[in-house]
Short mmCIF file of C-alpha atoms and ligand atoms in Angstrom, two decimals:
data_model
loop_
_atom_site.label_atom_id
_atom_site.label_comp_id
_atom_site.label_asym_id
_atom_site.label_seq_id
_atom_site.Cartn_x
_atom_site.Cartn_y
_atom_site.Cartn_z
CA MET A 887 67.28 78.58 92.66
CA SER A 888 70.37 78.58 90.46
CA VAL A 889 71.01 76.00 87.75
CA VAL A 890 74.50 75.10 86.58
CA TRP A 891 74.73 74.10 82.91
CA SER A 892 77.74 73.15 80.84
CA LEU A 893 79.34 75.75 78.61
CA ALA A 894 78.87 73.65 75.47
CA GLU A 895 75.16 73.39 76.24
CA LEU A 896 74.80 77.17 76.41
CA GLU A 897 77.15 78.38 73.66
CA GLN A 898 75.75 76.32 70.83
CA GLY A 899 72.57 76.31 68.81
CA PRO A 900 70.38 78.93 67.19
CA THR A 901 68.66 80.01 70.42
CA LEU A 902 69.55 81.45 73.80
CA ARG A 903 67.93 80.38 77.06
CA VAL A 904 66.17 83.46 78.39
CA ALA A 905 64.69 83.58 81.90
CA GLU A 906 62.93 86.93 81.42
CA ILE A 907 62.95 90.23 79.51
CA PHE A 908 61.44 93.32 81.12
CA HIS A 909 61.65 97.10 81.11
CA SER A 910 62.28 98.79 84.45
CA ILE A 911 64.63 101.03 86.43
CA GLN A 912 68.22 100.01 87.08
CA GLY A 913 68.42 99.65 90.85
CA GLU A 914 72.13 98.99 91.31
CA GLY A 915 75.54 100.47 90.62
CA ALA A 916 76.58 103.43 88.52
CA ALA A 917 73.41 103.54 86.38
CA THR A 918 71.03 103.49 89.38
CA GLY A 919 67.80 105.28 88.54
CA ARG A 920 68.20 104.99 84.76
CA ALA A 921 65.48 103.34 82.67
CA ALA A 922 66.73 100.08 81.24
CA THR A 923 65.49 96.98 79.46
CA PHE A 924 66.77 93.82 81.14
CA VAL A 925 67.53 90.57 79.33
CA ARG A 926 68.07 87.91 81.98
CA LEU A 927 69.81 84.89 80.53
CA ALA A 928 69.24 81.58 82.28
CA GLY A 929 71.94 79.38 83.81
CA CYS A 930 75.05 80.06 85.80
CA ASN A 931 78.43 78.41 86.40
CA ARG A 932 78.25 79.24 90.11
CA ALA A 933 75.74 78.11 92.74
CA CYS A 934 75.74 80.80 95.43
CA GLU A 935 73.65 79.91 98.46
CA PHE A 936 72.11 83.41 98.51
CA CYS A 937 71.16 83.44 94.81
CA ASP A 938 67.65 84.86 94.39
CA THR A 939 67.34 84.18 90.66
CA ASP A 940 65.10 81.36 89.50
CA PHE A 941 66.32 79.80 86.24
CA SER A 942 64.14 76.73 86.43
CA THR A 943 61.88 78.11 83.71
CA PHE A 944 63.15 79.76 80.56
CA ALA A 945 62.27 80.30 76.91
CA GLU A 946 64.52 79.36 74.00
CA LEU A 947 64.66 82.50 71.84
CA THR A 948 66.64 83.52 68.77
CA VAL A 949 68.52 86.82 68.72
CA GLU A 950 65.82 88.23 66.45
CA GLU A 951 63.07 87.21 68.89
CA ILE A 952 64.95 88.76 71.82
CA ALA A 953 65.45 92.00 69.89
CA ARG A 954 61.77 92.13 68.91
CA ILE A 955 60.66 91.78 72.54
CA VAL A 956 63.17 94.46 73.66
CA ARG A 957 61.94 96.86 70.95
CA ASP A 958 58.29 96.18 71.87
CA LEU A 959 59.00 96.90 75.55
CA ASN A 960 61.09 100.01 74.88
CA PRO A 961 60.15 102.07 71.82
CA ARG A 962 63.14 104.39 72.52
CA ILE A 963 65.58 101.59 71.84
CA GLY A 964 67.04 103.30 68.75
CA SER A 965 68.37 106.13 70.92
CA ARG A 966 71.91 106.20 72.29
CA ARG A 967 70.42 106.94 75.71
CA ALA A 968 68.50 103.65 75.74
CA ILE A 969 70.12 100.97 77.90
CA VAL A 970 69.88 97.20 77.50
CA VAL A 971 71.25 95.30 80.49
CA PHE A 972 72.32 91.70 79.90
CA THR A 973 72.23 89.90 83.22
CA GLY A 974 71.73 86.42 84.59
CA GLY A 975 72.70 83.92 85.78
CA GLU A 976 76.02 84.34 84.03
CA PRO A 977 75.26 86.02 80.69
CA THR A 978 78.74 85.62 79.18
CA LEU A 979 78.11 81.86 78.95
CA GLN A 980 75.64 82.53 76.14
CA LEU A 981 76.80 85.86 74.73
CA THR A 982 79.25 84.67 72.12
CA ARG A 983 80.83 87.22 69.77
CA GLU A 984 78.55 86.07 66.94
CA ARG A 985 75.41 86.48 69.01
CA LEU A 986 76.54 89.91 70.25
CA ALA A 987 77.23 91.08 66.71
CA ALA A 988 73.73 89.98 65.74
CA LEU A 989 72.19 91.69 68.79
CA ARG A 990 74.07 94.91 68.01
CA ALA A 991 72.81 94.80 64.41
CA GLU A 992 69.24 94.35 65.65
CA LEU A 993 69.33 96.90 68.49
CA ASP A 994 71.44 99.55 66.80
CA ALA A 995 72.41 102.52 68.99
CA ALA A 996 71.28 101.29 72.43
CA ALA A 997 74.00 101.13 75.09
CA PHE A 998 74.72 97.54 76.13
CA HIS A 999 75.51 97.00 79.82
CA LEU A 1000 76.66 93.67 81.27
CA GLU A 1001 76.32 92.22 84.75
CA THR A 1002 78.72 89.30 85.24
CA ASN A 1003 80.31 87.27 88.03
CA GLY A 1004 83.66 87.73 86.25
CA SER A 1005 84.50 84.02 86.09
CA THR A 1006 84.82 83.85 82.30
CA LEU A 1007 86.26 87.28 81.56
CA ASP A 1008 89.82 86.18 80.79
CA ARG A 1009 88.68 84.00 77.89
CA TRP A 1010 85.44 85.77 76.88
CA GLY A 1011 85.74 87.92 73.78
CA GLY A 1012 82.58 90.02 74.02
CA ALA A 1013 83.67 93.09 76.01
CA GLY A 1014 84.04 95.24 72.91
CA TRP A 1015 80.28 95.19 72.37
CA PHE A 1016 79.52 96.83 75.72
CA GLU A 1017 79.41 100.39 77.04
CA ARG A 1018 79.60 99.36 80.72
CA LEU A 1019 80.49 96.22 82.67
CA THR A 1020 79.55 95.52 86.28
CA VAL A 1021 81.59 92.67 87.72
CA SER A 1022 80.34 90.99 90.88
CA PRO A 1023 82.81 88.20 91.74
CA LYS A 1024 81.52 85.69 94.26
CA THR A 1025 84.91 84.03 94.86
CA LEU A 1026 88.50 85.29 95.05
CA GLU A 1027 89.29 83.02 92.11
CA ASP A 1028 86.73 84.91 90.01
CA PHE A 1029 88.22 88.21 91.18
CA ALA A 1030 91.68 87.01 90.06
CA THR A 1031 90.18 86.23 86.64
CA THR A 1032 88.66 89.72 86.61
CA LEU A 1033 92.04 91.28 87.40
CA ARG A 1034 93.61 89.50 84.44
CA PHE A 1035 90.82 90.89 82.26
CA TRP A 1036 91.36 94.43 83.63
CA GLU A 1037 95.02 94.31 82.64
CA ARG A 1038 94.07 94.12 78.98
CA ALA A 1039 90.65 95.85 78.94
CA PRO A 1040 90.54 99.17 77.06
CA ASN A 1041 90.87 102.16 79.42
CA THR A 1042 87.77 103.67 77.84
CA LEU A 1043 85.49 100.82 78.98
CA PRO A 1044 83.80 101.69 82.30
CA VAL A 1045 84.05 98.69 84.61
CA ASP A 1046 82.50 98.67 88.08
CA LEU A 1047 83.09 96.25 90.92
CA LYS A 1048 80.09 95.20 92.99
CA ILE A 1049 80.54 93.06 96.10
CA VAL A 1050 77.73 91.42 98.07
CA TYR A 1051 78.72 92.12 101.68
CA ASP A 1052 78.07 90.45 105.02
CA GLY A 1053 81.19 91.47 106.88
CA GLN A 1054 83.86 89.53 104.97
CA ASN A 1055 87.43 90.78 104.52
CA LEU A 1056 87.47 93.19 101.55
CA ALA A 1057 91.25 93.77 101.55
CA PRO A 1058 91.83 91.52 98.48
CA PHE A 1059 89.71 93.92 96.40
CA ASP A 1060 92.22 96.72 97.02
CA ALA A 1061 94.06 95.17 94.06
CA ALA A 1062 91.37 96.49 91.69
CA PRO A 1063 92.39 99.58 89.69
CA ARG A 1064 91.88 102.82 91.62
CA SER A 1065 89.80 104.37 88.85
CA ILE A 1066 86.92 101.87 88.96
CA GLY A 1067 83.62 102.31 90.78
CA ARG A 1068 83.41 100.17 93.92
CA TYR A 1069 79.88 99.27 95.05
CA LEU A 1070 79.00 97.42 98.24
CA GLN A 1071 75.64 95.69 98.40
CA PRO A 1072 74.35 94.30 101.70
CA LYS A 1073 73.72 90.57 101.45
CA ALA A 1074 70.01 89.80 101.63
CA VAL A 1075 69.26 86.70 103.71
CA ALA A 1076 66.15 84.85 102.53
CA ASN A 1077 63.37 84.70 105.14
CA ASP A 1078 65.53 86.45 107.72
CA PRO A 1079 64.85 90.21 107.76
CA GLU A 1080 66.87 90.63 110.95
CA ALA A 1081 70.01 89.11 109.40
CA THR A 1082 69.45 91.27 106.30
CA ALA A 1083 69.10 94.37 108.50
CA ARG A 1084 72.36 93.46 110.28
CA ASN A 1085 74.11 93.21 106.89
CA ILE A 1086 72.72 96.62 105.87
CA GLU A 1087 74.05 98.08 109.12
CA LYS A 1088 77.49 96.48 108.61
CA THR A 1089 77.63 97.76 105.03
CA ILE A 1090 76.74 101.32 106.00
CA ARG A 1091 79.39 101.25 108.73
CA TYR A 1092 82.01 99.92 106.32
CA VAL A 1093 81.23 102.53 103.65
CA LYS A 1094 81.44 105.32 106.24
CA GLU A 1095 84.90 104.12 107.25
CA ASN A 1096 86.05 103.30 103.71
CA PRO A 1097 84.77 106.06 101.42
CA GLN A 1098 86.24 104.50 98.29
CA TRP A 1099 83.19 102.19 98.44
CA THR A 1100 79.64 103.30 97.52
CA LEU A 1101 76.53 101.80 99.11
CA SER A 1102 74.35 100.01 96.54
CA LEU A 1103 70.90 99.18 97.86
CA GLN A 1104 68.92 97.46 95.07
CA LEU A 1105 66.59 100.42 94.64
CA HIS A 1106 64.21 98.40 92.43
CA LYS A 1107 63.44 96.08 95.37
CA THR A 1108 62.83 99.01 97.73
CA LEU A 1109 60.40 100.47 95.19
CA GLY A 1110 58.70 97.12 94.55
CA LEU A 1111 59.79 97.11 90.90
CA ARG A 1112 60.83 94.08 88.95
S1 SF4 B 1284 76.85 84.12 90.38
FE1 SF4 B 1284 74.97 85.37 90.60
S2 SF4 B 1284 73.43 84.35 89.29
FE2 SF4 B 1284 75.14 82.89 89.58
S3 SF4 B 1284 74.47 81.61 91.33
FE3 SF4 B 1284 75.74 83.31 92.14
S4 SF4 B 1284 74.25 84.93 92.69
FE4 SF4 B 1284 73.19 83.48 91.33
#
């Protein structure tokens, strides 16, 4: 169940609303198979009908408390190879520049990755704190916002596009820069394994015919990981 909160509610105050923090394997996109510590921030500005993230319970944590939990879960966090993935919900709603600066000070060398729906990217000022961004727009309006962000994003920042697919027209995404990673994830349909299987089939067929796209299968779910 997704929960939509106002921006003012999320950006202010000494704490962030955190749905969960856990250490696992990245199951999607370019870093698939890499160990990563996930910080899932609660709340989203979209309400997708297929959303499988429950934000109804969350803890209010300071940056220092978040960093302590991340360090406890992943003792290798001081290494440049360690990855912290900020996901959601829509994490940019809470990751203000000030909070990111404080997180960077606490977590030192770890690579910060971001998973975002792209809707805030044209006004969000936090990209400079990240080593990789995965943008998964759920509407064409959010993709247009992402394109505006791409025009001014530094060339050195890896940005991937991930689309949840059930057969829709993907032609609008041809406007994304050629150099980016394009990942296609079959749409999972709750309580309907046959519909999910049909979407997997459609996605495989599309990727075979359009090799600029890469199949992304949520490896963590296949393996029964969190
Ligand atoms: S953008 Fe992502 S987190 Fe937000 S409601 Fe949609 S699927 Fe859920």
